[in-house]
Short mmCIF file of C-alpha atoms in Angstrom, two decimals:
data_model
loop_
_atom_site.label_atom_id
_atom_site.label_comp_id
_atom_site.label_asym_id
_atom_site.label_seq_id
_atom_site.Cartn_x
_atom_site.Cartn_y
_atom_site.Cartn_z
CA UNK B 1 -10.15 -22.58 4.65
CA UNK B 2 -6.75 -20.63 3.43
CA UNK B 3 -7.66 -17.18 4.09
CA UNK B 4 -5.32 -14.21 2.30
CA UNK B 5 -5.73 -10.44 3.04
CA UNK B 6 -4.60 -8.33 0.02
CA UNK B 7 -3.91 -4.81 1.14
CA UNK B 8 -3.17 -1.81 -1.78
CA UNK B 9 -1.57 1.12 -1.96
CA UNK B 10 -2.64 4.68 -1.36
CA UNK B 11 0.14 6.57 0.06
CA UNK B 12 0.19 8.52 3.61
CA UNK B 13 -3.18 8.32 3.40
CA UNK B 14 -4.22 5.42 2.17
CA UNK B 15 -2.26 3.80 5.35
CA UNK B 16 -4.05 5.92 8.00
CA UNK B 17 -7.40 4.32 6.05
CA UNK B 18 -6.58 0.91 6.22
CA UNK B 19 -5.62 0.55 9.30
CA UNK B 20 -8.38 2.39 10.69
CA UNK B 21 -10.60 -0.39 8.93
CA UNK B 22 -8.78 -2.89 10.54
CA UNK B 23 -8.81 -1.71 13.72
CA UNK B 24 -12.44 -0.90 12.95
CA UNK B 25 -13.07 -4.62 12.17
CA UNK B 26 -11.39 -6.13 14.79
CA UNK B 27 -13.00 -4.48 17.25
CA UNK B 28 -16.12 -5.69 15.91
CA UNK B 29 -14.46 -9.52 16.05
CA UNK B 30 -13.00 -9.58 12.66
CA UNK B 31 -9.60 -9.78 12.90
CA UNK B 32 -7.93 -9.42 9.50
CA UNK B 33 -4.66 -10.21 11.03
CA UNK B 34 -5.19 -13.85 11.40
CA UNK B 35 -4.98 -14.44 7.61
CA UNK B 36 -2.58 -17.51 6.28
CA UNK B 37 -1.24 -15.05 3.80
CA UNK B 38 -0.39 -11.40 3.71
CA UNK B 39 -0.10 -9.11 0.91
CA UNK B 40 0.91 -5.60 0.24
CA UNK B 41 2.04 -3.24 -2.12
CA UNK B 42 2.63 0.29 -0.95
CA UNK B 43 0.81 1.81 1.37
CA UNK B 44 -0.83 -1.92 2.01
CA UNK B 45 3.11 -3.17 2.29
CA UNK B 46 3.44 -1.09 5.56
CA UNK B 47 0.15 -1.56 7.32
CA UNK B 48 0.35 -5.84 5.95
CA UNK B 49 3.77 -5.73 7.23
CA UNK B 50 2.40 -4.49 10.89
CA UNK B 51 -0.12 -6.77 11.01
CA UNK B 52 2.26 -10.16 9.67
CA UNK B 53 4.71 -8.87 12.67
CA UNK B 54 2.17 -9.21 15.52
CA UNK B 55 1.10 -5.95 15.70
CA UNK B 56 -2.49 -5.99 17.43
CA UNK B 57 -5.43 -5.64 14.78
CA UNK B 58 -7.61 -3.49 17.59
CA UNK B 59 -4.89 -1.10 18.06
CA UNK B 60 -3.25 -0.75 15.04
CA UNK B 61 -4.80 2.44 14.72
CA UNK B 62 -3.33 4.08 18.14
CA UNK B 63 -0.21 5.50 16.59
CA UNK B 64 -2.05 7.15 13.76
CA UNK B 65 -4.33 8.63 16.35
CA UNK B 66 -1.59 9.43 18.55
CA UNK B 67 0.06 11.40 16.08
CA UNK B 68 -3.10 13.13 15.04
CA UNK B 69 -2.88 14.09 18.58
CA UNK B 70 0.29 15.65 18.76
CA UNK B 71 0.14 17.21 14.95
CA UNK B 72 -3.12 19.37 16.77
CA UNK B 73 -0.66 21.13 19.43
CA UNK B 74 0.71 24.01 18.27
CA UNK B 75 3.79 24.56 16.83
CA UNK B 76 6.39 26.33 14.62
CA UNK B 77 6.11 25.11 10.83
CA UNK B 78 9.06 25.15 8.52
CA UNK B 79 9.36 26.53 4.71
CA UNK B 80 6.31 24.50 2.83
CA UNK B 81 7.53 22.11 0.32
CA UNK B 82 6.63 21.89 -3.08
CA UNK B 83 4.93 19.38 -4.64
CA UNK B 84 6.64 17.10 -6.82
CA UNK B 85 5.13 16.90 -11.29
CA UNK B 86 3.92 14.19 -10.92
CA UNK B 87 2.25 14.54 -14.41
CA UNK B 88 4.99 12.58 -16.05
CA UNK B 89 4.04 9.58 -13.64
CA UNK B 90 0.28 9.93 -14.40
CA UNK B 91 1.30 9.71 -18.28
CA UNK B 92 3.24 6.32 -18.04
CA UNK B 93 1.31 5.10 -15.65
CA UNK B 94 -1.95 5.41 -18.51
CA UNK B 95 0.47 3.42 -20.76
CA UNK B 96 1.36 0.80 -18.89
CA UNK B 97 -1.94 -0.30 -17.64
CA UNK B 98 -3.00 0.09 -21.08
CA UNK B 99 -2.10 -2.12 -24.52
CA UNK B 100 0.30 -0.88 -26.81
CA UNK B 101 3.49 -0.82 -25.62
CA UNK B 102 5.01 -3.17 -23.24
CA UNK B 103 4.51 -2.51 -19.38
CA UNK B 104 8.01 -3.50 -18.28
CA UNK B 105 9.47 -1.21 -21.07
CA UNK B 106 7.15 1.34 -19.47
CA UNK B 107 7.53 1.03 -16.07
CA UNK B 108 11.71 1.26 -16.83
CA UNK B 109 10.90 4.42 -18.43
CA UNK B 110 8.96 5.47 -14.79
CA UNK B 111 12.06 3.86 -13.22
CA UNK B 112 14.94 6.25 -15.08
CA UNK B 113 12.66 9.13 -14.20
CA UNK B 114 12.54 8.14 -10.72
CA UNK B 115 16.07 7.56 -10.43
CA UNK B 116 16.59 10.97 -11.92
CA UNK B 117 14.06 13.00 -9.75
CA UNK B 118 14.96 15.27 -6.70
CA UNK B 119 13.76 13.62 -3.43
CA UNK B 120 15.08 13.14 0.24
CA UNK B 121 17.89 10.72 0.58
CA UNK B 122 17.82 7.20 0.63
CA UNK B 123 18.95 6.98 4.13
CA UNK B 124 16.23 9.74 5.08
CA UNK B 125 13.91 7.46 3.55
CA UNK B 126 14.81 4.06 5.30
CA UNK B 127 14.66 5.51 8.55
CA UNK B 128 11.45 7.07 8.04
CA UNK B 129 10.49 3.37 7.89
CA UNK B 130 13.05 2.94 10.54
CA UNK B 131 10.55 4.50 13.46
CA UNK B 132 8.51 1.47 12.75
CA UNK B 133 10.46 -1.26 12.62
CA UNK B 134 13.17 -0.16 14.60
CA UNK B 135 13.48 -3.14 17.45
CA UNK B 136 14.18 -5.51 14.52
CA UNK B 137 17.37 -6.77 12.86
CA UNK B 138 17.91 -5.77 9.44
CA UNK B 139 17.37 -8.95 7.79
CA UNK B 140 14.34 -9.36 9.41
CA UNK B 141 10.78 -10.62 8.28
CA UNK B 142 7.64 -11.82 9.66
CA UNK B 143 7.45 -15.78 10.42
CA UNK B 144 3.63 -15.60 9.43
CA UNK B 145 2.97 -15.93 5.16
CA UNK B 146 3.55 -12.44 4.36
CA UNK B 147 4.82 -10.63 0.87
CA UNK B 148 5.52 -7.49 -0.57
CA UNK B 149 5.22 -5.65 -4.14
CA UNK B 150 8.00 -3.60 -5.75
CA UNK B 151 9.25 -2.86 -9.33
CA UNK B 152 13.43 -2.49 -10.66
CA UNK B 153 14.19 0.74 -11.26
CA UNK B 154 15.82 -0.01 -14.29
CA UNK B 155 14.67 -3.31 -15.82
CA UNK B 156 10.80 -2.54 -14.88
CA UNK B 157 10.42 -6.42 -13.84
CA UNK B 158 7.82 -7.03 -11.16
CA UNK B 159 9.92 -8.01 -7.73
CA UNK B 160 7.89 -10.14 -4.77
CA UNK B 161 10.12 -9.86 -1.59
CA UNK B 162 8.74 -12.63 0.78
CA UNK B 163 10.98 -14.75 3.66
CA UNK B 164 12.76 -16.74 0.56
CA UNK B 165 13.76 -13.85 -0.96
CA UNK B 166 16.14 -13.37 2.10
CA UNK B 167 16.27 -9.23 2.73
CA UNK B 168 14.93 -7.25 5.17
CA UNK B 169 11.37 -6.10 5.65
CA UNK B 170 12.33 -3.11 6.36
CA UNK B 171 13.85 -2.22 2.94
CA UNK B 172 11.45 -4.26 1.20
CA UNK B 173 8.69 -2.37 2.74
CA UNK B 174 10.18 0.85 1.56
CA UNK B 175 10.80 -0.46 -2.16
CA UNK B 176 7.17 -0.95 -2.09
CA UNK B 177 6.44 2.38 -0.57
CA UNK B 178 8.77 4.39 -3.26
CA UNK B 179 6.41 6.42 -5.05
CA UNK B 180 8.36 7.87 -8.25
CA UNK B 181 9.18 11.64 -8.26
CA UNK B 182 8.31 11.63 -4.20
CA UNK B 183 10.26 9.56 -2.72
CA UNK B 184 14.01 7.80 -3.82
CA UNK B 185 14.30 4.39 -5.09
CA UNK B 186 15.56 2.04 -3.05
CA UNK B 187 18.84 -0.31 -2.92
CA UNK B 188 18.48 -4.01 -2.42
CA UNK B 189 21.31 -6.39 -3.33
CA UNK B 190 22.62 -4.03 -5.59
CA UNK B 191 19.40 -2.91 -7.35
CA UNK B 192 17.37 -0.10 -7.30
CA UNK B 193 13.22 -0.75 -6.64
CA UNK B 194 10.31 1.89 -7.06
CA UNK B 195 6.87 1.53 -5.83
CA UNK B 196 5.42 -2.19 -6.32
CA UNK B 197 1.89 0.01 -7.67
CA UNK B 198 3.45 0.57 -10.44
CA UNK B 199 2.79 -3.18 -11.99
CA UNK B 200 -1.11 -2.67 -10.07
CA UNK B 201 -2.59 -0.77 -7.09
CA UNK B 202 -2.73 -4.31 -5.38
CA UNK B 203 -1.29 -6.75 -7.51
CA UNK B 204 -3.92 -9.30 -6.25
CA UNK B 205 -3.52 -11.95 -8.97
CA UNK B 206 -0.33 -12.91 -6.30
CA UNK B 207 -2.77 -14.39 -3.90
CA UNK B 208 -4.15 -17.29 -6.49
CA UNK B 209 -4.49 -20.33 -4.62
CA UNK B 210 -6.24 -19.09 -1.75
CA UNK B 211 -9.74 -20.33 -0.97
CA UNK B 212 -11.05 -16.74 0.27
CA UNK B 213 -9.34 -13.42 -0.23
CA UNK B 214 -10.31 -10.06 1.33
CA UNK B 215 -9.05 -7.50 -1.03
CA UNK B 216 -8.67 -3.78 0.69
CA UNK B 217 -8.54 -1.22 -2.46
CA UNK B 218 -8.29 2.55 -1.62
CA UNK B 219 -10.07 4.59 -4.28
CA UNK B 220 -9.85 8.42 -4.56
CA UNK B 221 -13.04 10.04 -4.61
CA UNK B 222 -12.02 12.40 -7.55
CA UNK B 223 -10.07 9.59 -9.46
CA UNK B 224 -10.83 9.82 -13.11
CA UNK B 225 -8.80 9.59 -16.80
CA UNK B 226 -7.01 7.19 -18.68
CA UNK B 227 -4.88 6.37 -15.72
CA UNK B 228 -7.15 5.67 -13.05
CA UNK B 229 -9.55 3.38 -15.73
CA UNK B 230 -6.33 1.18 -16.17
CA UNK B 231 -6.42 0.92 -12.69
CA UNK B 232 -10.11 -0.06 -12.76
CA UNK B 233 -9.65 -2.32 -15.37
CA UNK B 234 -6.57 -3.93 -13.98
CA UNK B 235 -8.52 -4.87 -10.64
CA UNK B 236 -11.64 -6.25 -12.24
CA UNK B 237 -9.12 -8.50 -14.40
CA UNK B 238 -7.08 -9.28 -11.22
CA UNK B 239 -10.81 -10.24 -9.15
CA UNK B 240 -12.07 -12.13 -11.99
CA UNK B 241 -8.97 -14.07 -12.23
CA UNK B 242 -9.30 -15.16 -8.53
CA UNK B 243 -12.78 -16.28 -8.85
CA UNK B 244 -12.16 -18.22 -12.03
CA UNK B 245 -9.27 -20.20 -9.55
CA UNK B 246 -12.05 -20.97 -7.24
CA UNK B 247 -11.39 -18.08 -4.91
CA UNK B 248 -14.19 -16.41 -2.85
CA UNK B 249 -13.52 -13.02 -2.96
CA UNK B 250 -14.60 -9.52 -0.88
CA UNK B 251 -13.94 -6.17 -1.93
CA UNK B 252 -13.64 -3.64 0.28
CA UNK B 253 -13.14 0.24 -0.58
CA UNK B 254 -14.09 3.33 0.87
CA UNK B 255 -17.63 4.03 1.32
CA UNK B 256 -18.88 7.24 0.64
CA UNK B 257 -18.50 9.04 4.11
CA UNK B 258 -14.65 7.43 4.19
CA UNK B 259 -14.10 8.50 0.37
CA UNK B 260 -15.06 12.32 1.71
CA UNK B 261 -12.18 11.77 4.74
CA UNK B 262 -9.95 10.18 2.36
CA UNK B 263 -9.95 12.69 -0.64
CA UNK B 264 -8.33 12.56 -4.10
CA UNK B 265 -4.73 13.39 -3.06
CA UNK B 266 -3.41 10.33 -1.09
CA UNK B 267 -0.17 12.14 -0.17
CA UNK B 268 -1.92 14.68 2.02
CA UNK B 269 -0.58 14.01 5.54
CA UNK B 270 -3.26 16.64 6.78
CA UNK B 271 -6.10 13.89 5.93
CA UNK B 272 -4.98 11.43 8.09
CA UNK B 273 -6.94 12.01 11.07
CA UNK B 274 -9.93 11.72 9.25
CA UNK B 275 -9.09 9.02 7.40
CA UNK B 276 -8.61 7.10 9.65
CA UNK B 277 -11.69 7.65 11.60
CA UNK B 278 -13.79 6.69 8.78
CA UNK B 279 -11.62 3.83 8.41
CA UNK B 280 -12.42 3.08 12.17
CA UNK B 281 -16.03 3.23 11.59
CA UNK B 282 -16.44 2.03 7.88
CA UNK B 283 -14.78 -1.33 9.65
CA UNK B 284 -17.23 -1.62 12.33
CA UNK B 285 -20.14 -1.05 9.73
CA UNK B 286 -18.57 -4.31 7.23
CA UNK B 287 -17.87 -6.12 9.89
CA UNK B 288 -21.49 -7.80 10.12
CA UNK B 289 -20.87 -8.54 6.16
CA UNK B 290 -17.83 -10.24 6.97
CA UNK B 291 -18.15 -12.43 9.98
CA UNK B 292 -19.61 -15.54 8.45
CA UNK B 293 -17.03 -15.69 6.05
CA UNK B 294 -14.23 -14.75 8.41
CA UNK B 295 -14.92 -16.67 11.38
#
């Protein structure tokens, strides 16, 4: 049986959840990372990209833990930033997941505004990423089936980077990352890329062809308006698409105790450690659901 993982986004946050379920899962002896196909768009492009590099399912927790550890020590803290408007963003977003303009020409317009905003560099950026995937070359990418979701900055066109499109993970990974407004859109070949969520939250229809996908969705607890129903509506359309191709397909979002850890804003480092705890457990609790399937 062809067996794809699907992993969305969900920011800071959204990572420290997922890979806590993972972890959670594996330790319970279902190991997600064994899938024939990987895919990931934001947050999901990071922890998918882990996982399709050999990172250990069990442990690919640890360094979220670890540095829930060392966040708890005391220490001096620098000037608070502010947050970025990201009202703009929740505006276009509403319009392109909904039906009466064009999403490309929409996502452009989220593009120009991104390109536009006031973030950290792009280098700052990149090796932010770097601290991960720092042993490899930059043209690296896993050998294992594994993609990634981003969007051009300036065209809006959906971009899949995989091993044939022939740039580095690392960069790719960040493209998908590159929430508009937070963080800078990234250069690859010459183009500019913002977050692949912008085109869908997990872009699942990708995975057609696959005889059972496990689709990892991180909902906000307080998610609500015109935005987050195009979202809704956008998955069901994306699941039902899968099952009409003869997929078997599993959902998997926070329960209730992880939707409490994870909270409505998914760029709040601070929610991490909890997070991923629930993640931890919430995967040991599914784990029964999804062994026969699995395995």
């Amino acid at each position: 049986m062809s067996r794809a993982l699907v992993l969305g986004g969900g920011g800071p946050v959204g990572i420290a959840w997922e890979s806590g379920l993972i972890a959670g899962l594996a330790r319970a002896g279902v190991d997600l990372g064994r899938a024939d196909f990987i895919l990931g768009t934001s947050a999901g492009s990071f922890v998918g990209a882990r996982l399709a590099l050999g990172a250990d399912a069990a442990s690919l927790a640890d360094p979220i833990l670890a540095e829930a550890e060392r966040a708890a020590a005391p220490r001096r803290q620098g000037p608070a930033r502010r947050p970025a408007d990201l009202s703009f963003l929740m505006q276009k977003m509403a319009e392109a997941q909904g039906s009466l303009r064009n999403p490309a020409e929409v996502r452009a317009e989220i593009g120009q505004w991104a390109l536009a905003a006031e973030t950290m560099s792009e280098d700052d950026f990149i090796a932010s990423f770097g601290r991960s995937f720092a042993s490899l070359p930059g043209d690296a990418w896993p050998e294992r089936g594994y993609a990634c979701t981003a969007v051009d900055a300036e065209s809006g066109a959906f971009q899949l980077w995989s091993k044939a499109s022939g740039v580095g993970v690392t960069r790719a990974v960040a493209s998908s990352c590159s929430v508009p407004g937070v963080y800078p859109p990234v250069t690859i070949e010459g183009r500019r890329y913002i977050d692949g969520g912008m085109r869908s939250g997990t872009n699942a229809d990708v995975a057609a062809g696959h005889e059972l996908v496990v689709l990892v969705v991180v909902r906000m607890a307080a998610a609500a308006g015109p935005a987050a129903q195009g979202v809704a509506t956008r998955l069901d359309e994306e699941v039902a698409s899968l099952r009409a191709g003869g997929a078997e397909v599993v959902v998997i979002g926070p329960d209730e105790t992880s939707q409490q850890a994870v909270g409505a804003n998914l760029m709040d480092f601070r929610r991490r450690p909890d997070a991923v705890r629930a993640g931890m457990a919430q995967g040991a609790r599914e784990a029964e659901r999804l062994r026969s399937l699995w395995t």
